[in-house]
Amino acid sequence: MSEEWEELQADVFVVGAGPVGLTLAMDLASRGVRVLIAEIRRYAEPPNVKCNHVSARTMEQFRRLGVAQKVRDAGLPADYPNDVVFRTSVTGMELTRIPIPCRRDRYTEAEGPDAWWPTPEPPHRINQIYLEPILLEHAAALPNVTLLNRTQVTDFAQDDEGVTATATDLDTGATRSVRCRYMVGCDGGSSGVRKKMGARLEGTAVIQRVQSTYIRAPQLRAMIPGKPAWSYYAMNPRRCGTVFAIDGHETWLVHNHLNAEEPEFDSVDRDRSIREILGVGPDFRYEVISKEDWIGRRLVANRFRAGRVFIAGDAAHLWVPYAGYGMNAGIADAINLSWLLSACVEGWADERILDAYEAERQPITEQVSQFAMDHAQKMMRARRAVPADIEAPGAAGDALRAEAGREAYALNVQQFCCGGLNFGYFYTGSPIIAGDGEAPPAYSMGDFTPSTVPGCRAPHLWLADGRSLYDAFGPGYTLLRFDRRIDVTPLEDAARAVRMPLAVLDVDAGDVPRAYRHRLVLCRADQHVAWRGDRIPAQADALVALLRGQARPAETPELNRSPATADPLPTP
């Protein structure tokens, strides 16, 4: 028989302590918000071997939260190549290679398709088993964060003032009540929060079935010819699969991609498939550490919010993790939602600012899911089209391998060097962004055009003092001023009157990318542009009302008339 515990209170109750929930808690806590996290696992219980990649956009946020260097120092050895290689099998003949710098050279490498990133924090290849403990240790040490392990949220109800949730201790059966202003479900694909709030996943239920096996094979690395790689794609007519180096020495994650005529996981011999992917015989010994078979989907929730309750990460969207944008999209959700929630908790924003979360993130996750599904389908076709003679010796085999390599490189360089997914996405139709009539530039998985169109990510630049532009951002809004002669006092006064945090950052024009064509660019806490112009609007309070969620773009048409100056930006 369970006993009733005392009621716990928090500003925000986060359900789930995976990378998305932990990042959300870290960001909220950094803004002074009291956070309670419920997690069904024990403290520091190892996560599944899932995500293998931290995107540049996520690393930018980890930099701001103070954990980027710890994350970058973990994972594969510092000098271990992060390349992606395509072979007939892992130990077979190489078809092509996508070069990616090792973490030792990540900040300095200037050659190759993955070395051009316009950011202070390039991407990092690291498995979740190394990433999550770093985030957990950091979050658990924050004074505003309380972590409840072995705790499951079984029910909740909300009213005009907040949410009351029921949490059960999974070891004792005891229950306690949690009272919070807002609740966020970061509780994965089978999210109880999503189901309770009445949201449903919509899209394509099955795209690809994958047998995943985490193995220990100390002899494998020495059997692989040539330069090592972070990821190996095996392409042969018997079995195609993907292998990731986990520790760079003896542990590996093997993905066996099932074919359409193999509808059940147990319809395929796991051991035989692993050996065909690795290219090893029956005498090769390896140890199975864990198994997790999964179905690649393309599902997006029809709603991300119900009143004071929100969902983020896999609770809100699931798709085939091409381009490494499963976990990273969830972290983008968390960063988008965090500053909006904190604005309400701090009292400077209208509750309607929260409408921006679903309005911004749902369309973007729909777009990204389509990118991922499209790439998954192309990869499935490529696996089915592997030539029967791809391993044949001699000139004929060489020609087949060369062509297969060219095709594999062209198809996959965009997913492993995915500048578009990192820096190209933008928010349109947002209630707290003042558009000016210019359409954001289109982007693809691999390519994008830097832009200051409202809704886009503010293009990165290095300041004269050596800091990243983002290092100089304030906790709320930051106004970039490229001409010190412009009087921005009216906007400062309007922001101060309602306690809206606004920092003014003067930027020397000589350091500015061409995308900055306006003398003033107003950026949000998540680095997206909210407004731009060449002078402060005559009704500065109207702009502030929009930024606070108090007014809507249709109510402030005067903010949409701020064309770029025809004159060049002044030189310092």
Coordinates of C-alpha atoms in Angstrom, one line a residue:
M1 CA 0.0 0.0 0.0
S2 CA 1.5 3.3 -1.1
E3 CA 2.0 6.3 1.2
E4 CA 1.4 9.9 0.2
W5 CA 4.4 12.1 0.1
E6 CA 4.6 15.8 0.5
E7 CA 3.8 18.0 -2.5
L8 CA 6.7 19.2 -4.5
Q9 CA 6.7 22.6 -6.2
A10 CA 8.6 23.9 -9.2
D11 CA 8.3 26.5 -12.0
V12 CA 8.7 23.8 -14.7
F13 CA 8.3 20.0 -14.3
V14 CA 10.3 18.1 -16.9
V15 CA 9.4 14.5 -17.5
G16 CA 12.3 12.5 -18.8
A17 CA 16.1 13.0 -18.2
G18 CA 17.5 12.1 -21.6
P19 CA 19.6 14.6 -23.5
V20 CA 16.5 16.7 -24.4
G21 CA 15.1 16.9 -20.9
L22 CA 18.5 17.5 -19.4
T23 CA 19.3 20.3 -21.9
L24 CA 15.9 21.9 -21.2
A25 CA 16.5 21.8 -17.4
M26 CA 20.0 23.2 -17.8
D27 CA 18.8 26.1 -19.9
L28 CA 15.9 26.9 -17.6
A29 CA 18.1 26.7 -14.6
S30 CA 20.6 29.1 -16.2
R31 CA 17.8 31.6 -16.4
G32 CA 16.9 31.3 -12.7
V33 CA 13.9 28.9 -13.2
R34 CA 13.3 26.2 -10.6
V35 CA 13.1 22.8 -12.4
L36 CA 12.1 19.4 -11.2
I37 CA 12.9 16.4 -13.4
A38 CA 11.3 13.0 -13.2
E39 CA 13.2 10.0 -14.7
I40 CA 12.2 6.3 -14.6
R41 CA 15.8 5.1 -14.6
R42 CA 18.2 5.1 -11.6
Y43 CA 20.7 7.9 -11.3
A44 CA 23.5 7.5 -13.8
E45 CA 22.0 4.3 -15.2
P46 CA 23.6 4.0 -18.7
P47 CA 21.4 5.0 -21.6
N48 CA 20.9 3.0 -24.8
V49 CA 23.5 3.2 -27.5
K50 CA 21.5 5.5 -29.7
C51 CA 22.7 8.9 -30.9
N52 CA 26.2 9.1 -32.4
H53 CA 26.3 12.7 -33.4
V54 CA 26.0 16.2 -31.7
S55 CA 25.2 18.8 -34.3
A56 CA 26.9 22.2 -34.6
R57 CA 23.7 24.0 -33.5
T58 CA 23.6 21.8 -30.4
M59 CA 27.2 22.4 -29.7
E60 CA 26.6 26.1 -29.9
Q61 CA 24.0 25.7 -27.2
F62 CA 26.3 23.5 -25.1
R63 CA 28.9 26.3 -25.4
R64 CA 26.5 28.8 -23.9
L65 CA 25.6 26.4 -21.2
G66 CA 29.2 25.7 -20.3
V67 CA 29.5 22.0 -21.3
A68 CA 30.8 22.2 -24.8
Q69 CA 34.4 21.5 -23.9
K70 CA 33.5 18.6 -21.6
V71 CA 31.4 17.1 -24.4
R72 CA 34.2 17.6 -27.0
D73 CA 36.8 16.0 -24.8
A74 CA 34.7 12.8 -24.5
G75 CA 34.0 9.9 -26.9
L76 CA 36.5 8.7 -29.4
P77 CA 40.2 9.2 -28.9
A78 CA 41.3 12.8 -29.9
D79 CA 43.2 11.6 -33.0
Y80 CA 40.7 9.0 -34.1
P81 CA 39.4 10.0 -37.6
N82 CA 35.7 10.9 -37.8
D83 CA 35.6 9.9 -41.5
V84 CA 32.7 8.0 -43.0
V85 CA 33.8 5.2 -45.3
F86 CA 31.9 3.0 -47.7
R87 CA 33.3 -0.5 -48.2
T88 CA 32.2 -3.8 -49.6
S89 CA 32.3 -4.9 -46.0
V90 CA 33.9 -3.3 -43.0
T91 CA 37.0 -5.3 -43.6
G92 CA 36.6 -5.3 -47.4
M93 CA 37.5 -3.0 -50.2
E94 CA 37.0 0.7 -49.8
L95 CA 34.6 2.4 -52.3
T96 CA 34.8 6.0 -51.1
R97 CA 35.5 8.1 -48.0
I98 CA 33.9 11.3 -46.7
P99 CA 36.7 13.0 -44.6
I100 CA 35.7 14.5 -41.3
P101 CA 38.2 16.0 -38.9
C102 CA 39.1 14.2 -35.6
R103 CA 38.2 16.1 -32.5
R104 CA 41.9 17.2 -32.1
D105 CA 41.7 19.0 -35.4
R106 CA 38.0 20.1 -35.2
Y107 CA 38.7 23.8 -34.7
T108 CA 41.7 24.1 -37.0
E109 CA 41.0 21.8 -40.1
A110 CA 40.2 24.0 -43.1
E111 CA 40.1 21.4 -45.9
G112 CA 37.2 19.0 -46.8
P113 CA 33.4 19.1 -46.9
D114 CA 33.0 19.1 -43.2
A115 CA 35.6 21.8 -42.3
W116 CA 33.9 25.0 -43.4
W117 CA 31.3 25.4 -40.6
P118 CA 30.4 29.1 -39.9
T119 CA 30.2 28.6 -36.2
P120 CA 32.3 28.8 -33.1
E121 CA 31.4 25.1 -32.4
P122 CA 31.6 22.6 -35.2
P123 CA 29.8 19.2 -34.8
H124 CA 31.1 16.4 -32.6
R125 CA 30.9 12.7 -33.1
I126 CA 30.1 11.1 -29.8
N127 CA 27.8 8.3 -28.7
Q128 CA 25.0 9.0 -26.2
I129 CA 26.6 6.7 -23.6
Y130 CA 29.3 9.3 -23.2
L131 CA 27.2 12.4 -23.8
E132 CA 24.4 11.8 -21.4
P133 CA 26.4 11.3 -18.3
I134 CA 28.1 14.7 -18.9
L135 CA 24.8 16.4 -19.2
L136 CA 23.4 14.6 -16.2
E137 CA 26.3 15.5 -13.9
H138 CA 26.1 19.2 -15.0
A139 CA 22.3 19.4 -14.6
A140 CA 22.3 17.6 -11.2
A141 CA 24.8 20.0 -9.8
L142 CA 22.8 23.1 -10.6
P143 CA 21.1 24.8 -7.6
N144 CA 17.8 25.2 -9.4
V145 CA 17.5 21.6 -10.5
T146 CA 16.0 18.7 -8.5
L147 CA 16.1 15.2 -10.0
L148 CA 13.7 12.5 -9.0
N149 CA 15.0 9.1 -10.2
R150 CA 12.9 5.9 -10.5
T151 CA 9.9 8.1 -10.7
Q152 CA 7.1 7.8 -13.2
V153 CA 4.4 10.5 -13.9
T154 CA 1.1 8.6 -14.0
D155 CA -1.4 11.5 -14.2
F156 CA -1.7 15.3 -14.4
A157 CA -4.4 17.9 -14.5
Q158 CA -4.1 21.6 -15.1
D159 CA -6.0 24.8 -14.2
D160 CA -5.6 28.5 -14.9
E161 CA -2.6 28.8 -12.6
G162 CA -0.6 25.6 -13.2
V163 CA -0.3 21.9 -13.4
T164 CA -0.7 19.2 -10.7
A165 CA 1.0 15.9 -11.6
T166 CA 1.0 12.6 -9.8
A167 CA 4.4 10.9 -9.6
T168 CA 5.0 7.3 -8.4
D169 CA 8.2 5.9 -6.9
L170 CA 8.9 2.8 -9.0
D171 CA 10.7 1.1 -6.1
T172 CA 8.4 1.7 -3.2
G173 CA 5.0 2.4 -4.9
A174 CA 4.7 5.7 -2.9
T175 CA 3.1 8.6 -4.7
R176 CA 3.7 12.3 -4.5
S177 CA 2.1 15.4 -5.9
V178 CA 4.0 17.9 -8.0
R179 CA 2.7 21.4 -8.5
C180 CA 4.2 23.4 -11.2
R181 CA 3.4 26.3 -13.5
Y182 CA 4.3 24.4 -16.7
M183 CA 5.1 20.8 -17.5
V184 CA 7.1 19.4 -20.5
G185 CA 7.1 15.8 -21.6
C186 CA 10.5 14.8 -22.8
D187 CA 9.6 11.1 -22.2
G188 CA 10.4 9.6 -25.6
G189 CA 8.4 8.0 -28.4
S190 CA 5.9 6.2 -26.2
S191 CA 5.4 9.5 -24.2
G192 CA 2.7 9.2 -21.6
V193 CA 2.5 13.0 -21.5
R194 CA 1.7 13.2 -25.2
K195 CA -1.0 10.6 -24.8
K196 CA -2.5 12.2 -21.7
M197 CA -2.7 15.6 -23.4
G198 CA -4.5 14.1 -26.4
A199 CA -1.9 14.6 -29.0
R200 CA -1.2 11.9 -31.6
L201 CA 1.6 11.1 -34.0
E202 CA 0.9 11.4 -37.7
G203 CA 2.8 10.4 -40.7
T204 CA 4.5 7.2 -42.0
A205 CA 4.5 4.4 -39.4
V206 CA 7.2 2.2 -41.0
I207 CA 10.0 3.2 -43.3
Q208 CA 12.8 0.9 -42.3
R209 CA 13.4 -1.9 -39.8
V210 CA 16.8 -2.1 -38.3
Q211 CA 18.5 -4.8 -36.1
S212 CA 20.9 -2.9 -33.9
T213 CA 23.6 -4.8 -31.9
Y214 CA 26.2 -3.3 -29.6
I215 CA 29.2 -5.5 -29.6
R216 CA 32.7 -5.9 -28.2
A217 CA 35.2 -7.0 -30.8
P218 CA 38.8 -6.2 -29.8
Q219 CA 40.3 -7.8 -32.9
L220 CA 38.2 -5.9 -35.4
R221 CA 40.1 -2.7 -35.7
A222 CA 43.3 -4.4 -36.6
M223 CA 41.5 -6.3 -39.4
I224 CA 40.2 -3.1 -41.1
P225 CA 42.6 -2.0 -43.9
G226 CA 43.7 1.6 -44.2
K227 CA 42.8 4.6 -42.2
P228 CA 40.2 4.0 -39.5
A229 CA 36.8 5.7 -39.6
W230 CA 34.0 6.7 -37.3
S231 CA 31.3 5.1 -39.5
Y232 CA 31.5 2.3 -41.9
Y233 CA 28.8 1.5 -44.6
A234 CA 29.0 -2.0 -45.8
M235 CA 27.6 -2.6 -49.3
N236 CA 27.6 -6.1 -50.7
P237 CA 24.8 -8.2 -52.3
R238 CA 24.4 -10.4 -49.2
R239 CA 23.8 -7.8 -46.5
C240 CA 24.1 -4.0 -46.2
G241 CA 24.6 -2.3 -42.9
T242 CA 26.3 0.5 -40.9
V243 CA 28.9 0.2 -38.2
F244 CA 29.9 3.0 -35.8
A245 CA 33.1 3.0 -33.8
I246 CA 32.0 3.7 -30.2
D247 CA 35.2 3.9 -28.1
G248 CA 37.7 3.7 -31.0
H249 CA 39.2 0.5 -29.7
E250 CA 36.9 -2.5 -29.2
T251 CA 33.2 -1.5 -29.0
W252 CA 31.1 -1.1 -32.1
L253 CA 27.4 -0.5 -32.9
V254 CA 26.2 -2.6 -35.9
H255 CA 23.0 -1.6 -37.7
N256 CA 21.6 -4.3 -40.0
H257 CA 19.1 -2.7 -42.4
L258 CA 16.3 -5.2 -43.1
N259 CA 14.9 -5.4 -46.6
A260 CA 11.2 -4.9 -47.5
E261 CA 10.6 -8.7 -47.7
E262 CA 12.0 -9.1 -44.2
P263 CA 9.1 -7.7 -42.2
E264 CA 10.0 -9.2 -38.8
F265 CA 13.2 -8.7 -36.8
D266 CA 13.5 -12.4 -36.0
S267 CA 13.2 -13.3 -39.7
V268 CA 16.9 -12.4 -40.2
D269 CA 19.8 -14.3 -38.7
R270 CA 21.5 -11.7 -36.5
D271 CA 24.8 -13.4 -36.2
R272 CA 25.1 -14.2 -39.9
S273 CA 24.1 -10.6 -40.8
I274 CA 26.7 -9.1 -38.5
R275 CA 29.4 -11.4 -40.0
E276 CA 28.4 -10.4 -43.5
I277 CA 28.5 -6.7 -42.7
L278 CA 31.8 -7.0 -40.9
G279 CA 33.2 -9.3 -43.6
V280 CA 34.5 -11.9 -41.1
G281 CA 34.2 -15.7 -41.0
P282 CA 32.6 -18.1 -38.5
D283 CA 35.8 -18.2 -36.4
F284 CA 35.7 -14.5 -35.6
R285 CA 34.7 -13.9 -32.0
Y286 CA 32.7 -11.0 -30.6
E287 CA 30.5 -10.4 -27.6
V288 CA 27.0 -9.0 -27.7
I289 CA 26.7 -6.2 -25.1
S290 CA 23.1 -5.3 -25.9
K291 CA 20.5 -5.4 -28.6
E292 CA 17.9 -2.8 -29.5
D293 CA 15.9 -3.4 -32.7
W294 CA 13.9 -0.4 -33.9
I295 CA 11.6 0.8 -36.7
G296 CA 12.5 3.9 -38.6
R297 CA 9.4 6.1 -38.9
R298 CA 8.3 9.6 -40.0
L299 CA 5.9 10.8 -37.4
V300 CA 5.1 14.3 -36.1
A301 CA 2.6 15.1 -33.3
N302 CA -0.4 17.0 -34.5
R303 CA 0.1 19.3 -31.5
F304 CA 3.0 20.2 -29.3
R305 CA 1.1 21.9 -26.6
A306 CA -2.1 21.6 -24.5
G307 CA -2.4 24.7 -22.3
R308 CA 0.4 24.6 -19.8
V309 CA 1.7 21.2 -20.9
F310 CA 4.2 20.8 -23.8
I311 CA 6.1 17.9 -25.5
A312 CA 9.6 18.0 -27.0
G313 CA 12.0 15.6 -28.6
D314 CA 10.9 12.0 -29.5
A315 CA 7.7 12.7 -27.6
A316 CA 6.8 15.2 -30.4
H317 CA 8.5 13.6 -33.4
L318 CA 10.1 10.4 -34.6
W319 CA 12.0 9.8 -37.8
V320 CA 14.8 7.8 -39.4
P321 CA 17.9 9.3 -37.9
Y322 CA 19.7 10.3 -41.1
A323 CA 21.9 13.4 -40.8
G324 CA 22.0 12.8 -37.1
Y325 CA 19.0 14.9 -36.5
G326 CA 16.9 12.9 -34.1
M327 CA 18.2 13.9 -30.7
N328 CA 19.5 17.2 -32.1
A329 CA 16.0 18.3 -33.3
G330 CA 14.8 17.5 -29.8
I331 CA 17.4 19.7 -28.3
A332 CA 16.4 22.5 -30.7
D333 CA 12.9 22.1 -29.3
A334 CA 14.2 22.4 -25.8
I335 CA 16.2 25.6 -26.6
N336 CA 13.3 27.1 -28.4
L337 CA 10.9 26.4 -25.5
S338 CA 13.2 27.2 -22.6
W339 CA 13.5 30.9 -23.1
L340 CA 9.8 31.3 -23.8
L341 CA 8.9 29.5 -20.5
S342 CA 11.5 31.5 -18.6
A343 CA 10.1 34.8 -20.0
C344 CA 6.8 33.9 -18.5
V345 CA 8.2 32.7 -15.2
E346 CA 10.3 35.9 -14.9
G347 CA 7.2 37.9 -15.6
W348 CA 8.3 40.1 -18.5
A349 CA 6.3 38.3 -21.2
D350 CA 2.7 37.8 -21.9
E351 CA 1.5 34.2 -21.7
R352 CA 0.7 34.4 -25.5
I353 CA 4.4 34.3 -26.1
L354 CA 4.2 30.5 -25.6
D355 CA 2.1 30.2 -28.8
A356 CA 5.4 30.6 -30.6
Y357 CA 6.7 27.2 -29.6
E358 CA 4.2 25.1 -31.6
A359 CA 4.0 27.7 -34.4
E360 CA 7.8 27.6 -34.9
R361 CA 8.9 24.0 -34.0
Q362 CA 6.1 21.9 -35.5
P363 CA 6.6 23.1 -39.1
I364 CA 10.4 22.7 -38.8
T365 CA 10.2 19.2 -37.5
E366 CA 7.8 18.4 -40.3
Q367 CA 10.4 19.7 -42.8
V368 CA 13.3 17.8 -41.2
S369 CA 11.3 14.6 -41.1
Q370 CA 10.7 14.9 -44.8
F371 CA 14.4 15.4 -45.5
A372 CA 15.2 12.3 -43.4
M373 CA 12.5 10.2 -45.0
D374 CA 13.5 11.2 -48.5
H375 CA 17.1 10.3 -47.7
A376 CA 16.1 7.0 -46.1
Q377 CA 14.2 6.0 -49.2
K378 CA 17.2 6.9 -51.5
M379 CA 19.5 4.8 -49.2
M380 CA 17.1 1.9 -49.4
R381 CA 17.1 2.0 -53.2
A382 CA 20.9 2.2 -53.2
R383 CA 21.2 -0.9 -51.0
R384 CA 18.9 -2.8 -53.3
A385 CA 20.9 -1.8 -56.3
V386 CA 24.3 -3.0 -55.1
P387 CA 25.9 -4.8 -58.1
A388 CA 26.2 -8.5 -57.8
D389 CA 29.8 -8.3 -58.9
I390 CA 30.9 -5.4 -56.7
E391 CA 33.6 -7.7 -55.0
A392 CA 34.9 -9.1 -58.3
P393 CA 38.6 -8.8 -58.9
G394 CA 40.2 -7.0 -61.8
A395 CA 39.3 -4.1 -64.0
A396 CA 35.6 -4.8 -64.3
G397 CA 35.2 -5.0 -60.5
D398 CA 37.3 -1.9 -60.1
A399 CA 35.0 0.0 -62.4
L400 CA 31.9 -1.2 -60.5
R401 CA 33.4 -0.1 -57.2
A402 CA 34.5 3.3 -58.5
E403 CA 31.0 4.0 -59.8
A404 CA 29.4 2.8 -56.6
G405 CA 31.8 5.0 -54.6
R406 CA 30.9 8.1 -56.6
E407 CA 27.2 7.5 -56.1
A408 CA 27.6 6.8 -52.4
Y409 CA 29.6 10.0 -51.9
A410 CA 27.2 12.2 -53.8
L411 CA 24.2 10.8 -52.0
N412 CA 25.7 10.9 -48.5
V413 CA 28.0 13.8 -48.2
Q414 CA 25.0 16.1 -47.6
Q415 CA 23.8 14.1 -44.6
F416 CA 27.2 14.0 -42.9
C417 CA 28.1 17.5 -43.7
C418 CA 24.6 18.9 -43.3
G419 CA 25.1 22.7 -43.2
G420 CA 21.6 23.3 -44.3
L421 CA 19.9 21.4 -41.5
N422 CA 22.2 23.1 -39.0
F423 CA 22.1 26.7 -40.2
G424 CA 19.5 27.0 -42.9
Y425 CA 16.1 26.4 -41.2
F426 CA 14.0 29.4 -40.3
Y427 CA 10.8 30.2 -38.5
T428 CA 7.9 31.7 -40.6
G429 CA 4.4 32.4 -39.4
S430 CA 5.7 33.0 -35.8
P431 CA 3.6 35.3 -33.6
I432 CA 6.7 36.9 -32.2
I433 CA 8.8 37.6 -35.3
A434 CA 8.4 40.8 -37.3
G435 CA 8.8 39.9 -40.9
D436 CA 9.7 42.6 -43.5
G437 CA 8.4 41.0 -46.7
E438 CA 11.6 39.3 -47.8
A439 CA 11.3 35.6 -48.1
P440 CA 14.0 33.5 -46.3
P441 CA 16.4 31.7 -48.7
A442 CA 15.6 28.1 -49.4
Y443 CA 17.9 25.4 -47.9
S444 CA 18.7 21.7 -48.4
M445 CA 20.1 19.1 -46.2
G446 CA 23.6 20.1 -47.1
D447 CA 23.4 23.7 -48.3
F448 CA 22.1 27.0 -47.1
T449 CA 22.5 30.8 -47.7
P450 CA 23.3 32.9 -44.5
S451 CA 20.5 35.4 -44.0
T452 CA 19.2 38.0 -41.5
V453 CA 15.6 37.6 -42.8
P454 CA 13.6 37.6 -39.6
G455 CA 13.2 34.0 -38.5
C456 CA 16.6 32.9 -39.7
R457 CA 19.6 32.1 -37.5
A458 CA 21.7 35.2 -37.1
P459 CA 24.9 34.4 -39.1
H460 CA 27.9 33.9 -37.0
L461 CA 30.9 36.2 -36.9
W462 CA 33.9 36.8 -34.7
L463 CA 34.0 40.0 -32.8
A464 CA 37.1 42.3 -32.7
D465 CA 37.9 41.1 -29.2
G466 CA 38.1 37.5 -30.3
R467 CA 34.7 36.4 -28.9
S468 CA 32.1 34.6 -30.8
L469 CA 29.1 36.8 -31.6
Y470 CA 26.9 34.4 -29.6
D471 CA 29.2 34.7 -26.6
A472 CA 28.2 38.3 -26.4
F473 CA 24.5 37.8 -26.5
G474 CA 22.4 38.7 -23.5
P475 CA 20.0 36.3 -21.8
G476 CA 16.9 37.8 -23.6
Y477 CA 17.0 39.9 -26.7
T478 CA 20.2 41.3 -28.2
L479 CA 20.2 44.3 -30.6
L480 CA 23.2 44.2 -33.0
R481 CA 24.1 47.8 -33.9
F482 CA 26.4 48.3 -36.9
D483 CA 26.3 52.1 -36.8
R484 CA 27.0 53.7 -33.4
R485 CA 25.3 56.9 -34.6
I486 CA 21.9 55.3 -34.5
D487 CA 19.9 56.2 -31.4
V488 CA 18.4 53.1 -30.0
T489 CA 17.3 54.7 -26.7
P490 CA 13.5 54.5 -27.6
L491 CA 13.7 50.7 -27.8
E492 CA 15.8 50.5 -24.6
D493 CA 13.3 52.6 -22.8
A494 CA 10.3 50.6 -24.1
A495 CA 12.0 47.4 -23.0
R496 CA 13.0 48.7 -19.6
A497 CA 9.4 49.8 -18.9
V498 CA 8.2 46.2 -19.1
R499 CA 11.4 44.6 -17.7
M500 CA 12.1 42.9 -21.0
P501 CA 15.8 42.0 -21.1
L502 CA 17.5 43.8 -24.0
A503 CA 21.3 44.0 -24.6
V504 CA 22.8 46.4 -27.2
L505 CA 25.9 45.1 -28.9
D506 CA 27.9 47.4 -31.2
V507 CA 29.6 45.5 -34.0
D508 CA 32.4 46.8 -36.1
A509 CA 31.4 46.6 -39.8
G510 CA 34.8 45.3 -40.9
D511 CA 34.0 42.0 -39.2
V512 CA 30.6 41.5 -40.6
P513 CA 29.4 38.9 -43.2
R514 CA 27.6 40.3 -46.3
A515 CA 24.3 38.8 -45.0
Y516 CA 24.1 41.7 -42.5
R517 CA 22.6 44.4 -44.8
H518 CA 20.8 46.3 -42.1
R519 CA 22.2 48.7 -39.5
L520 CA 20.1 47.1 -36.7
V521 CA 19.4 43.4 -36.3
L522 CA 17.5 42.2 -33.2
C523 CA 18.2 38.6 -32.1
R524 CA 16.5 36.3 -29.7
A525 CA 18.0 34.2 -27.0
D526 CA 18.0 31.2 -29.3
Q527 CA 20.0 33.2 -31.9
H528 CA 17.2 33.6 -34.4
V529 CA 16.5 37.1 -35.8
A530 CA 13.3 38.7 -34.6
W531 CA 13.4 42.1 -36.4
R532 CA 15.8 44.2 -38.5
G533 CA 15.9 47.7 -39.8
D534 CA 17.9 50.8 -40.3
R535 CA 16.3 52.8 -37.5
I536 CA 14.2 52.1 -34.5
P537 CA 10.5 52.1 -35.4
A538 CA 8.6 55.2 -34.4
Q539 CA 6.4 53.1 -32.2
A540 CA 9.2 51.2 -30.3
D541 CA 6.6 50.1 -27.7
A542 CA 4.7 48.3 -30.5
L543 CA 7.9 46.2 -31.3
V544 CA 8.3 45.4 -27.7
A545 CA 4.7 44.3 -27.4
L546 CA 5.3 41.9 -30.3
L547 CA 8.5 40.6 -28.8
R548 CA 6.7 40.0 -25.5
G549 CA 3.8 38.1 -27.1
Q550 CA 1.4 40.9 -26.2
A551 CA 0.7 41.9 -29.8
R552 CA 0.6 40.0 -33.1
P553 CA 2.3 40.9 -36.4
A554 CA -1.1 41.8 -37.9
E555 CA -1.6 44.3 -35.2
T556 CA 1.7 46.0 -35.8
P557 CA 1.9 46.5 -39.6
E558 CA 4.3 49.5 -39.1
L559 CA 7.0 47.1 -38.1
N560 CA 7.0 45.5 -41.5
R561 CA 8.4 48.5 -43.3
S562 CA 12.1 48.5 -42.6
P563 CA 13.9 48.0 -45.9
A564 CA 17.7 47.8 -46.0
T565 CA 19.6 50.9 -46.6
A566 CA 21.0 51.5 -50.1
D567 CA 24.2 52.8 -48.5
P568 CA 27.0 50.5 -47.4
L569 CA 27.4 49.9 -43.7
P570 CA 29.9 52.4 -42.2
T571 CA 33.5 51.4 -41.7
P572 CA 34.8 51.5 -38.2

